[in-house]
Coordinates of C-alpha atoms and ligand atoms in Angstrom, one line a residue:
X1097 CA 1.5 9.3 -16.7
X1098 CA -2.2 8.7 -16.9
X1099 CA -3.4 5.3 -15.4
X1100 CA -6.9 3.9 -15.0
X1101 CA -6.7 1.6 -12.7
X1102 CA -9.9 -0.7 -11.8
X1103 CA -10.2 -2.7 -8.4
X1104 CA -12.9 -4.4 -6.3
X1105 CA -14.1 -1.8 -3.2
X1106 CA -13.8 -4.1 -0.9
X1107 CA -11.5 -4.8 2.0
X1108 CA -10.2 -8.0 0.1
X1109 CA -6.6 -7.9 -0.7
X1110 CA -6.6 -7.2 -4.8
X1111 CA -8.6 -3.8 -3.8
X1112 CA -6.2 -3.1 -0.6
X1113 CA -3.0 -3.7 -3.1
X1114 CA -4.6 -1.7 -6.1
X1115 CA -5.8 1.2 -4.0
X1116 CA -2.6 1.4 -2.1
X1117 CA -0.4 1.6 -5.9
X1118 CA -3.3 4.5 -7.1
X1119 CA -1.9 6.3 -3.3
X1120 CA 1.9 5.8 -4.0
X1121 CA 1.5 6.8 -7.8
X1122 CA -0.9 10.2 -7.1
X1123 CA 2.4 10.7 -4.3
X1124 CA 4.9 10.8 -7.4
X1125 CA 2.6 13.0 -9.3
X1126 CA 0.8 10.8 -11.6
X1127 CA -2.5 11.2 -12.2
X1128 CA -4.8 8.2 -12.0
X1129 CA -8.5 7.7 -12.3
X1130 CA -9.5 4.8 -9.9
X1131 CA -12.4 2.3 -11.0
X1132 CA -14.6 0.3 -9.0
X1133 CA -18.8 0.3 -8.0
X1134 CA -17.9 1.9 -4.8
X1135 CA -15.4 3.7 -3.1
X1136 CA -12.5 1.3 -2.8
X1137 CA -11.6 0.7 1.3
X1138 CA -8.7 2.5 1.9
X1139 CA -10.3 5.8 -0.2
X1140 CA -12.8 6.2 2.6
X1141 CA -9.8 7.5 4.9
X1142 CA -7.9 9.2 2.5
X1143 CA -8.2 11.3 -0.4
X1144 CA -5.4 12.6 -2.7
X1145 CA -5.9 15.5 -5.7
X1146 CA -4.5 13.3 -8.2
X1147 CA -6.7 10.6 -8.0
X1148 CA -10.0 10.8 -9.7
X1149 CA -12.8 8.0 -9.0
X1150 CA -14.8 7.0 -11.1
X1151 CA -18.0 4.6 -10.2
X1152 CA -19.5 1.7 -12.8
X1153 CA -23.3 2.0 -12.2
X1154 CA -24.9 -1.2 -11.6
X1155 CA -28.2 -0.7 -13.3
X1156 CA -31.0 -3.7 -12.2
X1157 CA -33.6 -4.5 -14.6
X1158 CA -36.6 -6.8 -13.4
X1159 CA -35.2 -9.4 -16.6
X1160 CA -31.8 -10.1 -14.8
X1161 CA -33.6 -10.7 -11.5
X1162 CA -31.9 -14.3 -11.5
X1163 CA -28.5 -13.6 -13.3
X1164 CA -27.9 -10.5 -11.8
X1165 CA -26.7 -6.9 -13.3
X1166 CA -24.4 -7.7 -16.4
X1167 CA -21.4 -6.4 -14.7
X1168 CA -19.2 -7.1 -17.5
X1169 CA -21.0 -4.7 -20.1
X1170 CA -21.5 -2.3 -17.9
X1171 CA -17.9 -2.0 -16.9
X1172 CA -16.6 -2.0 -20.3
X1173 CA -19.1 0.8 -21.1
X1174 CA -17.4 2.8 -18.5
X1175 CA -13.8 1.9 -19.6
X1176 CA -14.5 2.9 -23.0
X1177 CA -16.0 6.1 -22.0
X1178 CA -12.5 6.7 -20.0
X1179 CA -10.5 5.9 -23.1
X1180 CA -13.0 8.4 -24.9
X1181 CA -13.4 11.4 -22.7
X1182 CA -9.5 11.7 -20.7
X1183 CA -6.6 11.0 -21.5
X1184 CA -6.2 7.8 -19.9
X1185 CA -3.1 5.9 -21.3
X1186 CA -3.6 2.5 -20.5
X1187 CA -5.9 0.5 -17.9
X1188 CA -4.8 -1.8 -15.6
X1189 CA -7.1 -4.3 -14.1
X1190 CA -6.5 -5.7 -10.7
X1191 CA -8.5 -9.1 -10.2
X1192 CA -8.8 -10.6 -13.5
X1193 CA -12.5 -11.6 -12.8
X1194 CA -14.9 -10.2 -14.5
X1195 CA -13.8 -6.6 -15.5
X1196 CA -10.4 -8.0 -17.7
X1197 CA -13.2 -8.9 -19.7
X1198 CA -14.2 -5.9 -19.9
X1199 CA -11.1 -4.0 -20.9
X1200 CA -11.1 -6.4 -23.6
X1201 CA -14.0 -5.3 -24.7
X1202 CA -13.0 -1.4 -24.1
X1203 CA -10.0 -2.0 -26.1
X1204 CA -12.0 -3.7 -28.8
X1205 CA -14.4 -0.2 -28.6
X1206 CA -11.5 2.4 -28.3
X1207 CA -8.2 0.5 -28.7
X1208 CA -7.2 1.3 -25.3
X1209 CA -4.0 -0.9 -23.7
X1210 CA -4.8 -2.8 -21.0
X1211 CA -3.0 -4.5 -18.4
X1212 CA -3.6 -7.5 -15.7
X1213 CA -2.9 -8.1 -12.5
X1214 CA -4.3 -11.6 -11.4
X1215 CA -4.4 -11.6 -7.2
X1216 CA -5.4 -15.2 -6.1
X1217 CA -8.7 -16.9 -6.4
X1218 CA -9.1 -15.5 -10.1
X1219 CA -6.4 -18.0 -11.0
X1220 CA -6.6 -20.7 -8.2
X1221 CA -10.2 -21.0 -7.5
X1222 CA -12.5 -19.2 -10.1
X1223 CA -10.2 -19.2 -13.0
X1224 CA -8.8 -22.3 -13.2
X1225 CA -12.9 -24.0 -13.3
X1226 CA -13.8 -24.7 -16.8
X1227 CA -16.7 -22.2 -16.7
X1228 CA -14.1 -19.3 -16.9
X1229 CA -11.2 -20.5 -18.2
X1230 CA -11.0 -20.0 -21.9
X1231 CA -12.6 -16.7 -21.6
X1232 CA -9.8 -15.5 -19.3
X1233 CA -7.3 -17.8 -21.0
X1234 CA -8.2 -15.8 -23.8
X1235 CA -7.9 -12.6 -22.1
X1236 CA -4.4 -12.7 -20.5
X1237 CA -3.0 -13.6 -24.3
X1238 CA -4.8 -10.4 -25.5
X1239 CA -4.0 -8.1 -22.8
X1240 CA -0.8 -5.3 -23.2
X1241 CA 0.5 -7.0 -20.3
X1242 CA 0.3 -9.7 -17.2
X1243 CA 1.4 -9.6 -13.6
X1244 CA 0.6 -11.9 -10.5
X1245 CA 1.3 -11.3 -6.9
X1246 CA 4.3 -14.5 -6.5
X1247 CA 6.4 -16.9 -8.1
X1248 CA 3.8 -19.7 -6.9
X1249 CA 1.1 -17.5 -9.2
X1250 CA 3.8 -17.5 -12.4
X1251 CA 3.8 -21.3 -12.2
X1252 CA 0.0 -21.5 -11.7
X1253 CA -0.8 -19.5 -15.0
X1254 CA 1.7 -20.6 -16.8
X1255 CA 0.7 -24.4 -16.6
X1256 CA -3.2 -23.6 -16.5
X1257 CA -3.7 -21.0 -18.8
X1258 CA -2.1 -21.6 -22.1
X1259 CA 0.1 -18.7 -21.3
X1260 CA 3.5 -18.4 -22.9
X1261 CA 4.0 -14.6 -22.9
X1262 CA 5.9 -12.5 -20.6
X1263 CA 4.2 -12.5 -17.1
X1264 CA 5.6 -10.0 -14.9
X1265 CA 5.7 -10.5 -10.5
X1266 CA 5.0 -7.5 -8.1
X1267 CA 4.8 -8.4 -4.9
X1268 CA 2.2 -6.8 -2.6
X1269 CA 3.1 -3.5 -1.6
X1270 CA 3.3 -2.3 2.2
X1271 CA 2.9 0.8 3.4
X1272 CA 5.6 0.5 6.0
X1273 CA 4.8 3.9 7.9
X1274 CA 1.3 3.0 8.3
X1275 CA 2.4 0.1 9.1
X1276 CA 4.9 0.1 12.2
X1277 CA 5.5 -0.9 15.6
X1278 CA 3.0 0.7 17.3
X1279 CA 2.3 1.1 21.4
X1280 CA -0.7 -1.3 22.4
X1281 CA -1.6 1.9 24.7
X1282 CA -3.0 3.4 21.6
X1283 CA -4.8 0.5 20.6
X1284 CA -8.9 1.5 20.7
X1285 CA -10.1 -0.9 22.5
X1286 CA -8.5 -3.1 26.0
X1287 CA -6.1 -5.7 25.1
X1288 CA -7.3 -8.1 27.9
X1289 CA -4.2 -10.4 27.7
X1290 CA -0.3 -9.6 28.2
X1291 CA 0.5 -12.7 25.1
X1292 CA -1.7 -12.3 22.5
X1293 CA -2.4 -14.1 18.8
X1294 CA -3.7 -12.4 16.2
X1295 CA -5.5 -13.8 13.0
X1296 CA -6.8 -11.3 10.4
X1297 CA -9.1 -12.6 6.9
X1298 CA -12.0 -12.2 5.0
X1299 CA -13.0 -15.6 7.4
X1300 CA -13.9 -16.8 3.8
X1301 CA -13.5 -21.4 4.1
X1302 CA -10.0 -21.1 2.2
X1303 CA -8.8 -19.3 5.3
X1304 CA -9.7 -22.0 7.2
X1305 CA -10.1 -19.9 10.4
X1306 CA -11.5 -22.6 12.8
X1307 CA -8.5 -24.6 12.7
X1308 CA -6.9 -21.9 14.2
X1309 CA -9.3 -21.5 17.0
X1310 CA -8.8 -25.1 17.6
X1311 CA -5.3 -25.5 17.6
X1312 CA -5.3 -22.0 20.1
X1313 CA -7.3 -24.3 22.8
X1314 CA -4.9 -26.9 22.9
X1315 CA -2.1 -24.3 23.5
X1316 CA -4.2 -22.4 26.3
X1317 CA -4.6 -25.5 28.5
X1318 CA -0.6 -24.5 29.2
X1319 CA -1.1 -20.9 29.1
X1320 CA -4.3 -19.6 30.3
X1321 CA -3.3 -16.2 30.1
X1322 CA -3.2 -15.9 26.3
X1323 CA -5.5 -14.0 23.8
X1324 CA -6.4 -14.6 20.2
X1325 CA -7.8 -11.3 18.7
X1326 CA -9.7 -12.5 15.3
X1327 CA -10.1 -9.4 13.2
X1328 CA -12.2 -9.4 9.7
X1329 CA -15.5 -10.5 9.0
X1330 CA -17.0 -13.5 6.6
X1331 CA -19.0 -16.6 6.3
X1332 CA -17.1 -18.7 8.7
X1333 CA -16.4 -16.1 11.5
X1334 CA -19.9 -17.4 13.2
X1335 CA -18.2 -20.9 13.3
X1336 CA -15.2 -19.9 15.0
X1337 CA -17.4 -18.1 17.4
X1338 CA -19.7 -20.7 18.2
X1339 CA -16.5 -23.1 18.1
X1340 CA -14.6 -20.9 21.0
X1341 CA -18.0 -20.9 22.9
X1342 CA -18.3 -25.2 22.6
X1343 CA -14.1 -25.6 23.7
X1344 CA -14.8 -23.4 26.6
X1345 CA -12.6 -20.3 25.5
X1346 CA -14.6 -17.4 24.7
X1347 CA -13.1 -15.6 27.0
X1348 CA -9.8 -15.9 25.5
X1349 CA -10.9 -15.1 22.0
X1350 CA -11.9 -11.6 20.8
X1351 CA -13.7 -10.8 18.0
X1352 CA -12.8 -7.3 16.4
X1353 CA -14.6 -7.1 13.5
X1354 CA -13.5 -5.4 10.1
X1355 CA -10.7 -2.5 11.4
X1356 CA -9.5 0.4 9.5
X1357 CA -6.3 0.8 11.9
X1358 CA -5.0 -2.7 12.7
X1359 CA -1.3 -1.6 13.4
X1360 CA -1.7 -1.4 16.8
X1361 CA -3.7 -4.7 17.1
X1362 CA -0.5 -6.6 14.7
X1363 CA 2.0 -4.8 17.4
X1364 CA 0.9 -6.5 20.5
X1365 CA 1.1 -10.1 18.7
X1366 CA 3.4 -12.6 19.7
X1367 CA 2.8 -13.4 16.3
X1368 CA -0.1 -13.5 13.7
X1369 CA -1.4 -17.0 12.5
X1370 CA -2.7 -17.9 9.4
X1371 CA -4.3 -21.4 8.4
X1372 CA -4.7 -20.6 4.9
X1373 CA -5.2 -23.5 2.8
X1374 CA -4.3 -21.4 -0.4
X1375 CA -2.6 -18.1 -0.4
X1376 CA -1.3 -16.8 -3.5
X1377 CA 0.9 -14.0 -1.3
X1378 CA -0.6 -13.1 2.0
X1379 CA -1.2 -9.3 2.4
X1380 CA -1.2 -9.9 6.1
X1381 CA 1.1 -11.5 6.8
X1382 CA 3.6 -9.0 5.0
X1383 CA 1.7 -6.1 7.2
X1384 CA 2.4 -7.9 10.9
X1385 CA 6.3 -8.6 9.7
X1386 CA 5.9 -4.6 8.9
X1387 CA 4.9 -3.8 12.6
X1388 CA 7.7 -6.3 14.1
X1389 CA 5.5 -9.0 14.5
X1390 CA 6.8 -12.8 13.7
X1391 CA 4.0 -15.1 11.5
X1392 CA 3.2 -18.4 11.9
X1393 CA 1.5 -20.0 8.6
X1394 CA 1.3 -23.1 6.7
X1395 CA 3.8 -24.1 2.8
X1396 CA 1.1 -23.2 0.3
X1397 CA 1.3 -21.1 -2.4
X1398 CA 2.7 -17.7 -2.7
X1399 CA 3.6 -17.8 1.8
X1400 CA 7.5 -19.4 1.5
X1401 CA 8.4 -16.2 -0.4
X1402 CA 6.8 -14.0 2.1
X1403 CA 7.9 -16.0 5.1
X1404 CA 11.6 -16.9 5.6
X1405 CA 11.0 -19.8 8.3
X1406 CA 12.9 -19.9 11.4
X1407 CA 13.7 -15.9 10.5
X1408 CA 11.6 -13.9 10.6
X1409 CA 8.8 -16.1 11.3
X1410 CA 7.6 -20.3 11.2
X1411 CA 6.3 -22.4 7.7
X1412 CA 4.0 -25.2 9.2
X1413 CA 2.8 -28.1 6.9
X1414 CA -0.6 -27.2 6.2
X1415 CA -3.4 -29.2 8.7
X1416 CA -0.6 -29.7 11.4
X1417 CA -1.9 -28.5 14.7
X1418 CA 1.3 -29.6 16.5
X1419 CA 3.8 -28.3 14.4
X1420 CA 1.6 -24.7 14.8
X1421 CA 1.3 -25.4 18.2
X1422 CA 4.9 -25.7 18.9
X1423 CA 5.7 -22.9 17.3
X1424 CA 3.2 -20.7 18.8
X1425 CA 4.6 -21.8 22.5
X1426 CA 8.0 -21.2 21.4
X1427 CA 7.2 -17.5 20.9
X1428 CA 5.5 -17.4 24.3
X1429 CA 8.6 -18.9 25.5
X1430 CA 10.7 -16.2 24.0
X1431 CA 10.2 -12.6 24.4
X1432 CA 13.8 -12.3 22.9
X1433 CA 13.0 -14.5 19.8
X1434 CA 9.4 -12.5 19.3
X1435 CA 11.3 -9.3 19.0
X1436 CA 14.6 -11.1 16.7
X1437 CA 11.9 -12.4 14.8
X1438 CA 9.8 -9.2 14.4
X1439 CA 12.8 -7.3 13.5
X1440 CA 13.8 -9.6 10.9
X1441 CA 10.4 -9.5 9.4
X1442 CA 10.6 -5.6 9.2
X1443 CA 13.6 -5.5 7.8
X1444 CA 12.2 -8.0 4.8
X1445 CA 9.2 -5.6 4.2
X1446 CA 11.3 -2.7 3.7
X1447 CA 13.8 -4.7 1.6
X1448 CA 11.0 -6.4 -0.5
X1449 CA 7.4 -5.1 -0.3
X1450 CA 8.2 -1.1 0.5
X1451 CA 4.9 0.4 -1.4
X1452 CA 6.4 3.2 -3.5
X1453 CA 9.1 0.5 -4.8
X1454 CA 6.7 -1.4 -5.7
X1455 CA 4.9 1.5 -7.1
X1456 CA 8.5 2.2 -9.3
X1457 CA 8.1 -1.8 -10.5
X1458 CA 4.7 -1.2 -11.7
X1459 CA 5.3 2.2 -13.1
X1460 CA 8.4 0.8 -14.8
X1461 CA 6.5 -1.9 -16.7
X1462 CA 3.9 0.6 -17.5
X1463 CA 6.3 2.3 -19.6
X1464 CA 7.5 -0.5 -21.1
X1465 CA 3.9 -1.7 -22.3
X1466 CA 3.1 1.9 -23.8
X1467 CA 6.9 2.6 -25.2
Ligands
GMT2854 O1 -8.7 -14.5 -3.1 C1 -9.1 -14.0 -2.1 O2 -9.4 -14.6 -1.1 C2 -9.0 -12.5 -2.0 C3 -8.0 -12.0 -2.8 C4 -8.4 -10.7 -3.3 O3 -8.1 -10.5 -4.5 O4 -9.0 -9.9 -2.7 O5 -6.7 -12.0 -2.1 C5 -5.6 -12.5 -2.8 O6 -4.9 -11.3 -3.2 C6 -4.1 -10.7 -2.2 C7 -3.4 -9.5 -2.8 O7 -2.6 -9.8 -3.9 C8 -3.1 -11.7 -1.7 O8 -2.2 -11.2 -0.8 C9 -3.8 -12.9 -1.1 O9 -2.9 -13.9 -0.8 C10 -4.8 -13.5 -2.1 N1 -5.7 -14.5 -1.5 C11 -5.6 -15.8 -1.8 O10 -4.9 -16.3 -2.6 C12 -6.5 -16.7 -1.0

C-alpha cells in the first residue's frame, strides 16, 4: 500500500501518534510518504527506507505579514503534487486543523481519497468555535473516511458536527518495547528522590499543570522525601516553576524539559499525574501504564477508557485535590499496589494500544475506504 500520511512536527500527541503508524506501517513493508513543514519528532531519531518525507514550504510574503503564510493553499499544493507525481493511494490527515482542508482541496485538484483522523483540540477546542466549524463540518462529510482517538471523541463529533457517517475509533498506538520497565540507573540524569511523581505535557492551560504542583505540596508536608519530575515544555511551565519556588518546594520539583527518552523517567514513578481538564485520550498516560507505572488523572473525556480505576491506576473528579492527594499517598504507602498496579496497566497497553495492532486497525480501514 501507498499512504500519505500528513501530521504536525511537533512533540504534540497527533504528530507522536501519526509518526509512530508511518514507523509500524514502513515495518510491514508499506511504503508511506510522511507530510509535515518539518521533520516530525520521533523522525529525528529514526529513519526507515520506506518512509519518504516530504516538507510543505511556508513561503512569507511582506502582504501576509499580519495573517501569516496561507498554510492551507500551500499544503494542498503539496498534496496535489503527491497525488500527481507518486503513486500515493489515499491521504490521511492527522489533526483535522488546517490541512483536512487542504486535502479537500487536493481531492478537488486530483481526485485523491482522503482520510481524517481528528486528535483532540481540533474537535474540543478549535473546532467546535463557530469560526471553524462549518468549514470542517463540511470537511469530515466530504472526506473518504473519519476516525478519532476515543469513544468520548465519537460522541463529541457526532453531536457537534452534523456528522452522521461512519466514524471509525483507533486508539493511540504504544510502542510497547520502547516503552518498558526500564532501570532508573540508566536514567541520564540523578533521580534525587527514592518516591517520585511524574507529570509529562505540552504545559499548554488545558493541562492545567499548576494544580498539580499544588496539590504535590500538600502531600510533601507528610513525605518530604518525594520528587515530582515535570517533563515537557509550554506556556504555563514558568508558572509551575515560579509556583514551587512561592510554596517552598523547589527542591522537590525537577524540571526536565522536552525528553526524547522518557522511559526511564515513567519507570521510577510511583505513578504519573495528570490534571487535564480535557483529554480526548491521553498519550501519556498509555506510555507510563506501558513502563509499569500506575496513573493518577481526573473523569474527562477520552481518560476512563484509558484508565481502569482502582486497576491499573486512580480516576479523580476533576479539580479535587484531596481525592488526588489520597490517592497519590496510597501509592507511597504501597510498594506492592505500585507494582499490581503497574502490571495491570502493562498488560492493558499490550491488550489495547500495542502500535502495530493498531497499525493492522488503520491499515484495515484503509482498505476498506479504497476497495
Ligand atoms: O490537543 C492537544 O493538546 C494536543 C493534541 C495533539 O493533537 O497534539 O493531543 C491530543 O491528541 C493526542 C493523540 O491522539 C491525545 O492522546 C491527547 O489526549 C489529545 N489532547 C487533548 O485532547 C487535550
Amino acid at each position: 500500500m501507498k499512504i500519505g500520511i500528513n501530521c504536525f512536527p511537533t512533540v504534540g500527541g497527533s504528530g507522536i501518534v501519526a509518526t509512530q503508524l508511518a514507523i509500524e506501517m514502513a515495518k510491514k513493508g508499506h511504503d508511506v510518504h510522511l507530510i509535515s513543514y518539518d521533520t516530525p519528532f520521533l523522525l529525528r531519531t529514526f529513519r526507515h527506507p520506506n518512509i519518504t518525507l516530504e516538507l510543505v514550504d511556508i513561503l512569507s510574503y511582506p502582504l501576509f505579514k499580519d495573517i501569516g503564510s496561507p498554510y492551507t493553499i500551500l499544503a494542498a499544493s503539496k498534496l496535489a503534487q503527491i497525488a500527481l507525481k507518486t503513486e500515493v493511494e489515499l491521504i490521511h490527515i492527522h489533526y483535522a486543523i488546517p490541512v483536512s482542508v487542504s486535502a479537500y482541496l487536493a481531492k478537488e485538484i486530483t481526485n485523491i481519497p482522503f482520510s481524517i483522523t481528528a486528535h483532540g483540540s481540533d474537535i474540543h477546542t478549535l473546532g467546535v468555535d463557530p469560526a471553524y466549524n462549518p468549514v470542517i463540518s463540511h470537511v469530515f462529510n466530504k472526506a473518504d473516511g473519519l476516525s478519532t482517538v476515543s469513544n468520548y471523541m465519537k460522541r463529541q463529533i457526532q453531536s457537534k458536527f452534523n456528522y452522521e457517517r461512519e466514524l471509525e475509533v483507533f486508539y493511540n498506538p504504544i510502542d510497547i518495547n520502547k516503552y518498558q520497565k526500564i532501570d532508573s540507573q540508566f536514567c541520564d540524569f540523578r533521580i534525587k528522590f527514592e518516591n517520585n511523581f511524574i507529570h509529562v505535557s505540552n504545559f499548554r492551560p488545558v493541562k492545567n499543570a499548576p494544580f498539580i504542583v499544588e496539590t504535590f505540596a500538600n502531600v510533601i508536608k507528610e513525605y518530604p522525601d518525594t520528587g515530582l519530575i515535570m517533563v515537557g515544555e509550554g506556556p504555563e511551565r514558568k508558572k509551575c516553576e515560579d509556583l514551587a519556588y512561592k510554596l517552598g518546594i523547589s527542591e522537590n520539583v525537577i524540571f526536565q524539559g522536552v525528553r526524547v527518552s522518557i522511559a526511564p523517567i515513567y519507570s521510577c514513578g510511583a505513578a504519573l499525574l495528570s490534571a487535564s481538564t480535557n483529554e480526548s485520550f491521553g498519550l501519556t498516560l498509555a506510555e507510563a501504564m506501558s513502563c509499569e507505572t500506575p496513573v493518577i488523572a481526573p473523569n474527562v473525556g477520552g481518560i476512563p477508557e484509558v484508565i481502569d480505576h482502582d486497576i491499573n491506576g486512580f480516576i479523580y473528579e476533576l479539580g479535587d485535590g484531596d481525592s488526588l492527594s489520597k490517592y497519590m499517598i496510597r501509592l507511597l504507602d504501597d510498594k506492592k499496589l505500585v507494582r499490581k498496579m503497574g502490571g495491570k496497566g502493562r498488560e492493558k497497553v499490550i491488550s489495547k494500544f500495542e502500535a502495530s495492532m493498531i497499525a493492522d486497525q488503520y491499515i484495515g480501514w484503509y482498505e476498506k475506504i479504497l476497495a
